[in-house]
mmCIF file of C-alpha atoms in Angstrom:
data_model
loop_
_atom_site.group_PDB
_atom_site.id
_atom_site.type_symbol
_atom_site.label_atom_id
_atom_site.label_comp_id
_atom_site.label_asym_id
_atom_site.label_seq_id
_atom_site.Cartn_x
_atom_site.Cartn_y
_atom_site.Cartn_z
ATOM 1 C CA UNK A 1 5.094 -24.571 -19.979
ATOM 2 C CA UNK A 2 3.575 -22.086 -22.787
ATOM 3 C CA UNK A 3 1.874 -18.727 -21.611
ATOM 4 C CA UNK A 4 -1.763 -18.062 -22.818
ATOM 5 C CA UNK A 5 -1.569 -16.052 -25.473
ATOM 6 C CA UNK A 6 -5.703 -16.282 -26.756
ATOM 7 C CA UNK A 7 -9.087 -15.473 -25.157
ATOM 8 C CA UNK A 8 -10.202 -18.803 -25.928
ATOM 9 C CA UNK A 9 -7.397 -20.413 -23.414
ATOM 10 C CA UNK A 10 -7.501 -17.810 -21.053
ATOM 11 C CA UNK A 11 -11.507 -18.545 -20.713
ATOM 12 C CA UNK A 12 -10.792 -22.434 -20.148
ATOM 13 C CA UNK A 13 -8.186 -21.807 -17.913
ATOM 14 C CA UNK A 14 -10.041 -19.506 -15.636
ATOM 15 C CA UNK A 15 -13.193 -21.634 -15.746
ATOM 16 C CA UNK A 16 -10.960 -24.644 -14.258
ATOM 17 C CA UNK A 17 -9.514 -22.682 -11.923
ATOM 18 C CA UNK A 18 -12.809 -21.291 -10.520
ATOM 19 C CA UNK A 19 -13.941 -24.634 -9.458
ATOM 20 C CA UNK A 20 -11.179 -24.902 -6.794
ATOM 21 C CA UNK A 21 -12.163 -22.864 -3.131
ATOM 22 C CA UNK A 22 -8.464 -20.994 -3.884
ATOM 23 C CA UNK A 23 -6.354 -19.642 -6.424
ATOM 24 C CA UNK A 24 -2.959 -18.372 -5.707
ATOM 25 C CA UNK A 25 -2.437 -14.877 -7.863
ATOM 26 C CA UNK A 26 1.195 -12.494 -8.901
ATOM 27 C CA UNK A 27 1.480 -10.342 -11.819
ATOM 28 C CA UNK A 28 4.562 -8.887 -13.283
ATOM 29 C CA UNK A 29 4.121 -5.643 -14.467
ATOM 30 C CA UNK A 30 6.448 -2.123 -15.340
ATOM 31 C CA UNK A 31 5.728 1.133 -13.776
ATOM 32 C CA UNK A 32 9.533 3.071 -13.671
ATOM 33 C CA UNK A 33 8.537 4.897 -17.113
ATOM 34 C CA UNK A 34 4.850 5.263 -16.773
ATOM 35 C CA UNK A 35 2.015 6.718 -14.454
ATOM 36 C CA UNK A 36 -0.176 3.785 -14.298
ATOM 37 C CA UNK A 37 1.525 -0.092 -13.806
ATOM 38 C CA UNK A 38 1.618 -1.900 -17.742
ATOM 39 C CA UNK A 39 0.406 -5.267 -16.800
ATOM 40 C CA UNK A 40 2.523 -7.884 -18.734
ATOM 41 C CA UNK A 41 2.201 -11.298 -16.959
ATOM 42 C CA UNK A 42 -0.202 -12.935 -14.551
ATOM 43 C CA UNK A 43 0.268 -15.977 -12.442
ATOM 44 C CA UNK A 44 -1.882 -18.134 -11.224
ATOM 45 C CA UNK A 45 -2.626 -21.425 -9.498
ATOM 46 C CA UNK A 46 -5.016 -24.422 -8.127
ATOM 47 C CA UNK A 47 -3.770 -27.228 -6.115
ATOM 48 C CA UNK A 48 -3.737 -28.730 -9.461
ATOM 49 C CA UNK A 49 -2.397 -26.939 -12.295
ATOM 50 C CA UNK A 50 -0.556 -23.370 -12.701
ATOM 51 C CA UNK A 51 -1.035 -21.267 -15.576
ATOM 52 C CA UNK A 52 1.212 -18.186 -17.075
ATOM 53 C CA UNK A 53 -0.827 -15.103 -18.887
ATOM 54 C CA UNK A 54 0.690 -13.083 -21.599
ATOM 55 C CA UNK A 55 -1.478 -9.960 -20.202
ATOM 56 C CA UNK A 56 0.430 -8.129 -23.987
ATOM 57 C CA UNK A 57 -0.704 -10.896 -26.356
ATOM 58 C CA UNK A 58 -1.709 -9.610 -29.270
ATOM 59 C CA UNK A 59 -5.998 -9.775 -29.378
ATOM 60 C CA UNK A 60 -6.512 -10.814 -25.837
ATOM 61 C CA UNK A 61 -9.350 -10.227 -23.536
ATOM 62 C CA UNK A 62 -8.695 -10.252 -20.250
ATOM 63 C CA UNK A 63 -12.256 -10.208 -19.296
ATOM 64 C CA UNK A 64 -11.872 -14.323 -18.057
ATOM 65 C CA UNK A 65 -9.286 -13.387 -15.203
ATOM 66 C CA UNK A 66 -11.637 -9.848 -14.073
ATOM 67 C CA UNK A 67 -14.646 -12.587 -14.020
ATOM 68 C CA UNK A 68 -11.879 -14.673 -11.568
ATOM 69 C CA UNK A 69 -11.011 -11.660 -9.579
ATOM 70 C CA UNK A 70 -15.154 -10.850 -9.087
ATOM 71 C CA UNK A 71 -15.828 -14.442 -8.202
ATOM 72 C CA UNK A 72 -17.230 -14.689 -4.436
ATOM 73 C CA UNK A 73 -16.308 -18.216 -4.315
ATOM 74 C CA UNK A 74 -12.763 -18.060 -5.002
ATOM 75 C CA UNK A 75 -10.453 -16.792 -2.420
ATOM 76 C CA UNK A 76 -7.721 -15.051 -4.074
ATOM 77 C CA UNK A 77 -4.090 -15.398 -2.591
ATOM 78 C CA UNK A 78 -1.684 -12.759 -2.746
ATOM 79 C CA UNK A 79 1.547 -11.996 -1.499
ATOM 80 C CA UNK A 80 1.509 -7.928 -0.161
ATOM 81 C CA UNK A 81 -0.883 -7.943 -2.999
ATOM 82 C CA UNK A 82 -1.834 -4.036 -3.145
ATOM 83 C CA UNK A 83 0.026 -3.303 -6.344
ATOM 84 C CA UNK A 84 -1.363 -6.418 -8.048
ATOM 85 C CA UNK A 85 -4.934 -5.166 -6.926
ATOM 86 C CA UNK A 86 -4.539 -1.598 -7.850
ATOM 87 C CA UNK A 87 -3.753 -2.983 -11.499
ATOM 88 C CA UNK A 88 -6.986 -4.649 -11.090
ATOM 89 C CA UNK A 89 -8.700 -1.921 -10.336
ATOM 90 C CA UNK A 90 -7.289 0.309 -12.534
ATOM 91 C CA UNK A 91 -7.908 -2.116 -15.542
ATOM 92 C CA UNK A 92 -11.180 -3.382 -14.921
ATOM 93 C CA UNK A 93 -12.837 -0.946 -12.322
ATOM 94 C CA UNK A 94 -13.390 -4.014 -9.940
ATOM 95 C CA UNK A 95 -11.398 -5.144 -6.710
ATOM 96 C CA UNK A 96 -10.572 -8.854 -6.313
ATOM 97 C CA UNK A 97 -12.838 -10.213 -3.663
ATOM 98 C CA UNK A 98 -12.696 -12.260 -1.575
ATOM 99 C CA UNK A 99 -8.717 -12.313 -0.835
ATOM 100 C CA UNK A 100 -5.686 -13.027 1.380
ATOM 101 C CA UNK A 101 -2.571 -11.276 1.653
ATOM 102 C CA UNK A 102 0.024 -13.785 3.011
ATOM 103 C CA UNK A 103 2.020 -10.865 4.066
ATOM 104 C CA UNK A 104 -0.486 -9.471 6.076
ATOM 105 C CA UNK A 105 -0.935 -13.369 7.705
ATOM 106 C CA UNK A 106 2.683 -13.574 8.135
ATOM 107 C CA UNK A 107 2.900 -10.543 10.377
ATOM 108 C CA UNK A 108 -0.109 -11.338 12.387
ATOM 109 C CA UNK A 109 1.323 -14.584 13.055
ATOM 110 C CA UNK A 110 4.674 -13.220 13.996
ATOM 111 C CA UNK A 111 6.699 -13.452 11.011
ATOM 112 C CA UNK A 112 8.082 -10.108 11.158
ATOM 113 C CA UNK A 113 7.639 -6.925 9.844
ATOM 114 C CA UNK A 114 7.019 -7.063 5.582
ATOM 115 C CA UNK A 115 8.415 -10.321 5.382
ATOM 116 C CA UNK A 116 9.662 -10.585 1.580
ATOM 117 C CA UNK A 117 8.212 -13.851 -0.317
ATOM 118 C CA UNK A 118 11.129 -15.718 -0.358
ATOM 119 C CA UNK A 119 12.364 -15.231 3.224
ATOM 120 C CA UNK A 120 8.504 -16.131 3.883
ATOM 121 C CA UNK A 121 8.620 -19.448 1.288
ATOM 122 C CA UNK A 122 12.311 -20.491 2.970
ATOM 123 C CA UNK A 123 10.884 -20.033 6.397
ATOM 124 C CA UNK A 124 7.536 -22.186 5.529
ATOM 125 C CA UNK A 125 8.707 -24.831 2.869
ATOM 126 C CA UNK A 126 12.428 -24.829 2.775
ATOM 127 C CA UNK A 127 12.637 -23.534 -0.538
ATOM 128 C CA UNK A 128 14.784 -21.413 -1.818
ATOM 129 C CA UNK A 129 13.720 -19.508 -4.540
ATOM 130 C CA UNK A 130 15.799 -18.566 -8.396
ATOM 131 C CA UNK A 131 15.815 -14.946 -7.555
ATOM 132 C CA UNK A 132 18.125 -14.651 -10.710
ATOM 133 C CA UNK A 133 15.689 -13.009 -13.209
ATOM 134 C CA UNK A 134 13.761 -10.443 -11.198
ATOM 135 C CA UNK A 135 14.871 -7.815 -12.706
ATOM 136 C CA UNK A 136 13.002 -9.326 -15.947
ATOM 137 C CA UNK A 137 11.610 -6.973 -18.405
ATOM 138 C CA UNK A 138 8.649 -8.619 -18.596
ATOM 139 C CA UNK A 139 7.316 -6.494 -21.777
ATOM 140 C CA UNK A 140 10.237 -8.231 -24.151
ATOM 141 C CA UNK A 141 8.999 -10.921 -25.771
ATOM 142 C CA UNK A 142 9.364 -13.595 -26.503
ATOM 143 C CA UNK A 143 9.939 -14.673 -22.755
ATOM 144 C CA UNK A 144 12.333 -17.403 -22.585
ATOM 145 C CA UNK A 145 11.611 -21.213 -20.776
ATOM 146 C CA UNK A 146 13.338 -20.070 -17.734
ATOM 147 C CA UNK A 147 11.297 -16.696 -17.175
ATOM 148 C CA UNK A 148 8.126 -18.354 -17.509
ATOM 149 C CA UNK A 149 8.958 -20.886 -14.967
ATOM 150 C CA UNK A 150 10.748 -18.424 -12.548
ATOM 151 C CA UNK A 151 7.073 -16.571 -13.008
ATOM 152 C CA UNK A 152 5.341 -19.804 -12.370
ATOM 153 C CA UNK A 153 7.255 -20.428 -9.438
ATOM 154 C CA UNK A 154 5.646 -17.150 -7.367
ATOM 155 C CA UNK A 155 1.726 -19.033 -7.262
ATOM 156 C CA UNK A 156 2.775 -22.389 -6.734
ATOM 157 C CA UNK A 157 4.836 -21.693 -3.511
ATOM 158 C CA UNK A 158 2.597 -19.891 -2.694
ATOM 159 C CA UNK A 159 -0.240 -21.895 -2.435
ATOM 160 C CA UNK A 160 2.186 -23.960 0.203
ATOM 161 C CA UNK A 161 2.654 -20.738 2.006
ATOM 162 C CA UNK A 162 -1.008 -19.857 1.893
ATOM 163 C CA UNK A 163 -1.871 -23.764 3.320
ATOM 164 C CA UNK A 164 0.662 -23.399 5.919
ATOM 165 C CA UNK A 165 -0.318 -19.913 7.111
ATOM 166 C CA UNK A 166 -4.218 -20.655 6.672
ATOM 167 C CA UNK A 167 -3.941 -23.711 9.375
ATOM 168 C CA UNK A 168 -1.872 -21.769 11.707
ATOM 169 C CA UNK A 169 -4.501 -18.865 11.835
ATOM 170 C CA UNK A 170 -7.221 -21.492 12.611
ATOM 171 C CA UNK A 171 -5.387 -23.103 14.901
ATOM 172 C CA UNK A 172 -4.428 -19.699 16.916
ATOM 173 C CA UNK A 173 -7.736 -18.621 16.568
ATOM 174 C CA UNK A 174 -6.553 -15.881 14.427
ATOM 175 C CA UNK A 175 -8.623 -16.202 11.190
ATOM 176 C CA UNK A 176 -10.936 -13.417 12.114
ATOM 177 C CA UNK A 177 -7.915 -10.959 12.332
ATOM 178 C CA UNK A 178 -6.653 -11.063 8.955
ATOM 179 C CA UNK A 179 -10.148 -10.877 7.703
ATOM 180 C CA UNK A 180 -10.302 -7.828 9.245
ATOM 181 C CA UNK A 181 -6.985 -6.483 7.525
ATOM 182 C CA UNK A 182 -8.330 -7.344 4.512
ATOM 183 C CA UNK A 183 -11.208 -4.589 4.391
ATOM 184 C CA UNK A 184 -8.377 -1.788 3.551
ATOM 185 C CA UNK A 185 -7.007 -4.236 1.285
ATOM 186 C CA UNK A 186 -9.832 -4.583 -0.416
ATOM 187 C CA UNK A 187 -11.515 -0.916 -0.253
ATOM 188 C CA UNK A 188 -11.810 0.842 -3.389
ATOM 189 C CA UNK A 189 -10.902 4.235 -1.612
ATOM 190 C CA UNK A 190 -7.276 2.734 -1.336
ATOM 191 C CA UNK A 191 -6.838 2.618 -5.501
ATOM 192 C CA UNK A 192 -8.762 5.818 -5.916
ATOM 193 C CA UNK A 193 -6.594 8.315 -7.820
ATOM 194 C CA UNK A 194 -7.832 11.450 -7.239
ATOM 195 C CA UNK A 195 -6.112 14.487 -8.580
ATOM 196 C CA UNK A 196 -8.366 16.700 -5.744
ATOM 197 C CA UNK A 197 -6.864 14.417 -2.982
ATOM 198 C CA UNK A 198 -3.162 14.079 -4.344
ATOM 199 C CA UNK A 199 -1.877 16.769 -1.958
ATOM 200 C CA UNK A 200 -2.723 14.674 1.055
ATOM 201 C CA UNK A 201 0.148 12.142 -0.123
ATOM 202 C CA UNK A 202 2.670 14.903 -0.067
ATOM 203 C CA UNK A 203 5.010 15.366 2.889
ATOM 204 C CA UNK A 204 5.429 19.555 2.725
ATOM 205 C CA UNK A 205 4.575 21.146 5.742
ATOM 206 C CA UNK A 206 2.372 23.856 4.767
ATOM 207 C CA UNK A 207 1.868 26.443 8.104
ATOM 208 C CA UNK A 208 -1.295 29.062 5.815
ATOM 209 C CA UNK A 209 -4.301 28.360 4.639
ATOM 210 C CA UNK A 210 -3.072 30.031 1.452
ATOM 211 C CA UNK A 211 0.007 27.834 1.299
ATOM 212 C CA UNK A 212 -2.294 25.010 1.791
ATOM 213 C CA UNK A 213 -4.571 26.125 -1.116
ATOM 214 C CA UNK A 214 -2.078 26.484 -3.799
ATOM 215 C CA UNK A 215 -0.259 22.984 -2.733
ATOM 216 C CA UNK A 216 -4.015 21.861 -3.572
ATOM 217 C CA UNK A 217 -4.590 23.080 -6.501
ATOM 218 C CA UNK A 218 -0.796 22.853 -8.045
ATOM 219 C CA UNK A 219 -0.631 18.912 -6.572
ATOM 220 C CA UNK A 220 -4.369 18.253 -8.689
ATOM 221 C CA UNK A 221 -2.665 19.615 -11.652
ATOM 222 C CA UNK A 222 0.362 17.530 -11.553
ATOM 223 C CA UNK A 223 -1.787 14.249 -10.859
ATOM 224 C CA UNK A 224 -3.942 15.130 -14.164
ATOM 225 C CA UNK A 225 -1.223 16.221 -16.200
ATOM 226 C CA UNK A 226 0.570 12.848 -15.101
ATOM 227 C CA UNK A 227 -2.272 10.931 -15.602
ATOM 228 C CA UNK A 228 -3.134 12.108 -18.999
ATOM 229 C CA UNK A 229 0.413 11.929 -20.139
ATOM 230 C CA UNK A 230 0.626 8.492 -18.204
ATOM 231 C CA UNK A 231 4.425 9.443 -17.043
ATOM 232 C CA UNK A 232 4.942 9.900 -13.596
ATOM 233 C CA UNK A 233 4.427 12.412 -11.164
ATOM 234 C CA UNK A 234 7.724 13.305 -10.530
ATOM 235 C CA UNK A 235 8.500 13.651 -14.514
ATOM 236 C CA UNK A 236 5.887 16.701 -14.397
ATOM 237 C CA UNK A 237 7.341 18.061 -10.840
ATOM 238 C CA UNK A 238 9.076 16.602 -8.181
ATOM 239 C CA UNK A 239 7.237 17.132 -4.712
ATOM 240 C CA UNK A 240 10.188 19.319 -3.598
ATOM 241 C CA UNK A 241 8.948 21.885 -6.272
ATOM 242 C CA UNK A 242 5.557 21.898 -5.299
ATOM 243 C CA UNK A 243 6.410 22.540 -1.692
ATOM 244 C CA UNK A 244 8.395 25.700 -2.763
ATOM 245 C CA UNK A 245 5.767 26.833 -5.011
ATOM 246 C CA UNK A 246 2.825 25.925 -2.140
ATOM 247 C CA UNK A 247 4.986 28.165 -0.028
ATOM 248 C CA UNK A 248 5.847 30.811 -2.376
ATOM 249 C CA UNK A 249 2.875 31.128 -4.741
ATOM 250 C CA UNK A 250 4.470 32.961 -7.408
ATOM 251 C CA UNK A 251 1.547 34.266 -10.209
ATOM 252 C CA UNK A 252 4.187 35.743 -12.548
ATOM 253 C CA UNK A 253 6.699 33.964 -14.476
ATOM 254 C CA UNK A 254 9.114 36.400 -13.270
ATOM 255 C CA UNK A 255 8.753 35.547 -9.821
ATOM 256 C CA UNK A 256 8.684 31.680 -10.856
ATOM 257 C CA UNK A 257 11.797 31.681 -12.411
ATOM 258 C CA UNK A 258 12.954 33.167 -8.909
ATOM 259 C CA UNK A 259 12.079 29.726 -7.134
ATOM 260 C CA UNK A 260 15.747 27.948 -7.149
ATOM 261 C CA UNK A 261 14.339 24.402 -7.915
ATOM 262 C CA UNK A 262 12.462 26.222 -11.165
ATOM 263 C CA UNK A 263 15.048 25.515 -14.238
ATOM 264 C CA UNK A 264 15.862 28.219 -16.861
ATOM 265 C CA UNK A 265 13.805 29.091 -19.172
ATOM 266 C CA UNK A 266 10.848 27.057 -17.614
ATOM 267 C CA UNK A 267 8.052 30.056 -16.841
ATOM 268 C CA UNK A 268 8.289 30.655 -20.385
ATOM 269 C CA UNK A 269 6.987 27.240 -21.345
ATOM 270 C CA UNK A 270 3.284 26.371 -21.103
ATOM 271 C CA UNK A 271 3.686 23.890 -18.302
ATOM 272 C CA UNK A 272 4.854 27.178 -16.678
ATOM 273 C CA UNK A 273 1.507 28.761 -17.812
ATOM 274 C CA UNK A 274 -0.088 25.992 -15.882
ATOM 275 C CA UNK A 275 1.572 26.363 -12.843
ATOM 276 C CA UNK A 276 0.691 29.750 -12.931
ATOM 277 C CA UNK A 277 -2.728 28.761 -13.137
ATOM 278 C CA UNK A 278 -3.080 26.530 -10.792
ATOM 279 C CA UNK A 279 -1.316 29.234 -8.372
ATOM 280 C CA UNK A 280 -4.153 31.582 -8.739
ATOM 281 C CA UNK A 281 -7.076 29.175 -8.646
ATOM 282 C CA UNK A 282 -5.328 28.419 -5.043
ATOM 283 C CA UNK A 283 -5.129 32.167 -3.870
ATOM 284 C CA UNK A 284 -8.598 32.691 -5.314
ATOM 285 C CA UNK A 285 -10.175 29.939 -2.856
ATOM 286 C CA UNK A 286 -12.245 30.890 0.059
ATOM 287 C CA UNK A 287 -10.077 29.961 3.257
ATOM 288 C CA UNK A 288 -13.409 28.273 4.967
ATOM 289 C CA UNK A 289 -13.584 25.762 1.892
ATOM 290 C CA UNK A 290 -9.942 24.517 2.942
ATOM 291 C CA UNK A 291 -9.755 21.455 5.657
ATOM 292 C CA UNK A 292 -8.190 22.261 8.631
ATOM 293 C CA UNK A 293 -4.212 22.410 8.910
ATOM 294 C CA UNK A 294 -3.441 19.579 11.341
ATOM 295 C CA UNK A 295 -0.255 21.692 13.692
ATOM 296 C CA UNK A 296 2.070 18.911 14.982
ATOM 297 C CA UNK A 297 1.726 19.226 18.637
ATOM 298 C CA UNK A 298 4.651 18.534 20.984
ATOM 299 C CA UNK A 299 4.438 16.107 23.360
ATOM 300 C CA UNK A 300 4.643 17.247 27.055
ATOM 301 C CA UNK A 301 7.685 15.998 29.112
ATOM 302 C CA UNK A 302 4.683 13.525 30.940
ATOM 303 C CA UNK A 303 3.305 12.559 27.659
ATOM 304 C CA UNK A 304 7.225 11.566 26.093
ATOM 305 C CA UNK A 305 7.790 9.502 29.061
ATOM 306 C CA UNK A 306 4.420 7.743 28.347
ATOM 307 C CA UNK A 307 5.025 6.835 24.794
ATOM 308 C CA UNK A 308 8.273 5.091 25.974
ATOM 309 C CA UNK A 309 6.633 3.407 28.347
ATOM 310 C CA UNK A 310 3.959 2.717 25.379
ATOM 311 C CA UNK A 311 6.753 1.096 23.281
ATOM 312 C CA UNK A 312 8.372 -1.174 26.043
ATOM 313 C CA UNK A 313 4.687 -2.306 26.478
ATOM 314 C CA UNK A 314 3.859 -2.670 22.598
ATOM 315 C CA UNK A 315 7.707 -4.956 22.267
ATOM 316 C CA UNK A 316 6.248 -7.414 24.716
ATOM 317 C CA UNK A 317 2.890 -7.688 23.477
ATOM 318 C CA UNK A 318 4.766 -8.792 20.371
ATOM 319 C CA UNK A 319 7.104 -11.385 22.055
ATOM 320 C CA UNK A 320 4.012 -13.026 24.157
ATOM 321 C CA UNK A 321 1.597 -13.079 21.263
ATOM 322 C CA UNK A 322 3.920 -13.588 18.140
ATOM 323 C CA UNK A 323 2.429 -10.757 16.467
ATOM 324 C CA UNK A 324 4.936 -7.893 14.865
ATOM 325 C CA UNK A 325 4.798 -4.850 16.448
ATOM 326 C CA UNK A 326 4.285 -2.948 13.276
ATOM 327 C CA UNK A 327 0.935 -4.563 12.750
ATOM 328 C CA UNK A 328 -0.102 -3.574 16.325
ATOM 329 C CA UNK A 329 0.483 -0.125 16.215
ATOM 330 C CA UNK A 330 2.450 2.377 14.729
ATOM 331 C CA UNK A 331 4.101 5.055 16.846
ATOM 332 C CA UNK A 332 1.770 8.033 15.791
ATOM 333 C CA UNK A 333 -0.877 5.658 17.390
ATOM 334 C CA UNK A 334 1.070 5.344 20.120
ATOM 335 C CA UNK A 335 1.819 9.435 20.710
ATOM 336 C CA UNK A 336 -1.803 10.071 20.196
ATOM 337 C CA UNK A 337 -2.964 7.093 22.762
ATOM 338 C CA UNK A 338 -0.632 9.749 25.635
ATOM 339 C CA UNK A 339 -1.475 12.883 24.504
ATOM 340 C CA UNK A 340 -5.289 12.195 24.509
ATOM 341 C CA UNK A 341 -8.132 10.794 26.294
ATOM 342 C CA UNK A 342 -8.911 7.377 23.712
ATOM 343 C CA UNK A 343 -8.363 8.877 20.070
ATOM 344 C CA UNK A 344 -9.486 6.953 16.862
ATOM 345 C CA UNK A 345 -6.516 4.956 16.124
ATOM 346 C CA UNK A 346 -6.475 1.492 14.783
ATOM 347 C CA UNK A 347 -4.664 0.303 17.560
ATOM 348 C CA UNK A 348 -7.731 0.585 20.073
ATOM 349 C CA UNK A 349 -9.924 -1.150 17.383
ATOM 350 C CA UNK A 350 -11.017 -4.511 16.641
ATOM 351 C CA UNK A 351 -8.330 -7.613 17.818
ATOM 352 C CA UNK A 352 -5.705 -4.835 18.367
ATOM 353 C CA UNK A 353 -7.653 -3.556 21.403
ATOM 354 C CA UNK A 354 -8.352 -6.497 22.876
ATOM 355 C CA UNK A 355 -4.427 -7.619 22.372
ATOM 356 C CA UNK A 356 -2.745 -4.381 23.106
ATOM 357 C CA UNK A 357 -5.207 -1.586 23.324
ATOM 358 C CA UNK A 358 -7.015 -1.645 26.237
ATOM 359 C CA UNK A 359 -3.370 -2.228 28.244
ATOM 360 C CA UNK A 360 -2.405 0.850 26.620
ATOM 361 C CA UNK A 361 -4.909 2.811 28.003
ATOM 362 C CA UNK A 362 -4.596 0.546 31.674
ATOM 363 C CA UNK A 363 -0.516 1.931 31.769
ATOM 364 C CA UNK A 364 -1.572 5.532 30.862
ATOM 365 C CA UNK A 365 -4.016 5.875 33.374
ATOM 366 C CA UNK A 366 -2.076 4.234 36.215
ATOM 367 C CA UNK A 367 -4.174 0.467 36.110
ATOM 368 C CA UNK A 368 -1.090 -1.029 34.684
ATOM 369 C CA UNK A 369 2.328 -1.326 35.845
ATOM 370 C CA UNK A 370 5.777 -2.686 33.668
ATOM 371 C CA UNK A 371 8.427 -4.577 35.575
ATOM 372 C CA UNK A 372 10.774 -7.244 34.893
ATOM 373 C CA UNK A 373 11.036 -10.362 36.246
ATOM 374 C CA UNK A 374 13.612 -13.278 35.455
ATOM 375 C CA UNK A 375 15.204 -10.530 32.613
ATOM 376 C CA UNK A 376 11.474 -10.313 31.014
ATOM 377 C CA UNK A 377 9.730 -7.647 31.251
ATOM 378 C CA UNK A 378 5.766 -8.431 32.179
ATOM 379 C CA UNK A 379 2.533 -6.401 33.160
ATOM 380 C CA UNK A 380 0.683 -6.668 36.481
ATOM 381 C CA UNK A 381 -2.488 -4.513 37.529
ATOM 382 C CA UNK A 382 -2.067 -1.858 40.491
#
């Protein structure tokens, strides 16, 4: 097979594929060296042909695949497809609608947790899957015979997997549910990159409002410095850094060459300058403008015991149902269904309530009762 290398091919490709109800969809792509993911290769596939993009060729316009991606009346299969959507997004300002993440099927229909492709193609087809060239770089050219059909490989297994996956949702009466996983999927405010929201991603525990504002301010500076540069984040400063900084605020170069992760020499530079910056917009914000500072409340001795409880009753929802647990509920769902009355969690929303929800809430408030019985353990009201 030969990759697409014009507009002209790419156009007639993507107008036959767009007359099929599904097209299967993978990209290969590099991020380790870069801020934003350098799209090199897309798959894709009908049930009748599969075609291989050279996303680098010289002169082409990939404005035939974002007119694929937009199409309402071409489901678009993907396997744990948010990276391949983000590029998307990022590329073309668009998010591929409608789609289906097999991943997201797979667990719903008790596959596991993050099944990888090719345990989820084995498991499905009985294929087993070349996994000697994935760590391609897919930028070199040219790409070789055997790279472009170890890329064609990922869409047309996976239109198998999709088939397969598809038919047991309808006939478990479980369609419905992975629609509903797909609205994150395909939410814009998932891809949104926005330097005044990139502290929220960061995992320091900041206890002041004025620790809080500089970790703002500093963490918006990094993501615009690392988006302008397109290197990433953690080439500007790693997250460490800006936790010590967040809790330190230094607004002198003196007292930022005091941090110990700061290296020699550093405050001097005008990345230093920056920081600096960025320190004092922070102390110069007006606490009420701040969001609140979420404190980590422990659970009381009663509430612990509940969320154990919680968890034996979340594993056998998951045996009965075939469902992973992981897709049910997480544990912060489950520590915030004990410690208070019926909070906004996903897992008492939608098909997860019905499933597993509303017996959470039964066992917490005394309804429902765990025993065993022939070494299983089952539910029965009080």
């Amino acid at each position: 097979m030969d990759m697409i290398t014009t507009t002209d091919s790419l156009a007639a490709a993507c107008e036959r594929l767009s007359r099929h109800p599904f097209v299967t969809v993978d990209t290969e792509f590099l991020r380790e060296s870069t801020f934003w993911p350098k799209l090199c290769v897309v798959q894709l596939a009908s049930t009748e042909e599969a075609v291989v993009v050279d996303a680098i060729a010289e002169g082409i316009d990939l404005a035939p695949l974002f007119d694929l991606m937009a199409n309402e009346q071409v489901l678009k299969v993907f396997h744990a497809g948010r990276q391949d959507i983000e590029i998307v997004w990022h590329l073309a300002g668009i998010i591929p609608h409608p789609v289906f993440d097999t991943q997201v099927a797979a667990m719903v229909l008790g596959h596991g947790d993050s099944i990888s492709y090719d345990q989820l193609v084995q498991r499905l087809t009985g294929a087993v899957l070349d996994k000697s060239l994935r760590f391609t770089d897919w930028s070199r050219r040219p790409l070789s015979a055997a790279q472009i059909t170890y890329a064609e490989a990922d869409v047309t297994h996976l239109r198998d997997v999709y088939r397969k996956l598809d038919a047991d949702l309808a006939k478990r009466g479980r369609s419905e549910w992975v629609t509903e996983e797909m609205a994150v999927l395909t939410s814009p405010d998932t891809y949104r990159q926005e330097p005044e929201r990139a502290w929220e991603r960061l995992r320091s525990r900041v206890r002041k409002p004025k620790d809080l504002a500089v970790l703002m301010e500093v963490a918006a500076w990094r993501e615009r410095e690392a988006q302008s540069r397109d290197i990433p984040r953690s080439r500007i400063l790693k997250d460490e850094v800006l936790g010590e900084i967040a809790a330190q605020h230094p607004t002198t170069p003196e007292r930022l060459a005091g941090l110990r992760s700061i290296p020699k020499g550093f405050e001097r530079s005008r990345t230093g300058e920056q920081i600096l910056e960025a320190v004092r917009a922070g102390l110069e914000r007006d606490p009420k403008t701040l969001p609140m500072i979420e404190r980590e409340r422990p659970l009381s001795n009663g509430a612990s015991a509940t969320v154990e409880l919680l968890k034996v009753l979340l594993r056998m929802t998951s045996e009965q149902h075939g469902v992973a647990a992981k897709v049910i509920a997480t544990v912060d769902d489950l520590e915030r269904i004990a410690a208070d009355h019926e909070p906004e969690v996903p897992a008492l929303a939608g098909w997860r309530r019905e499933l597993f929800g509303e017996k959470a809430l039964a066992l917490k408030e005394g309804r429902l009762a765990l025993a065993m019985q022939r070494g299983r353990v089952i539910a029965l009201d009080r």
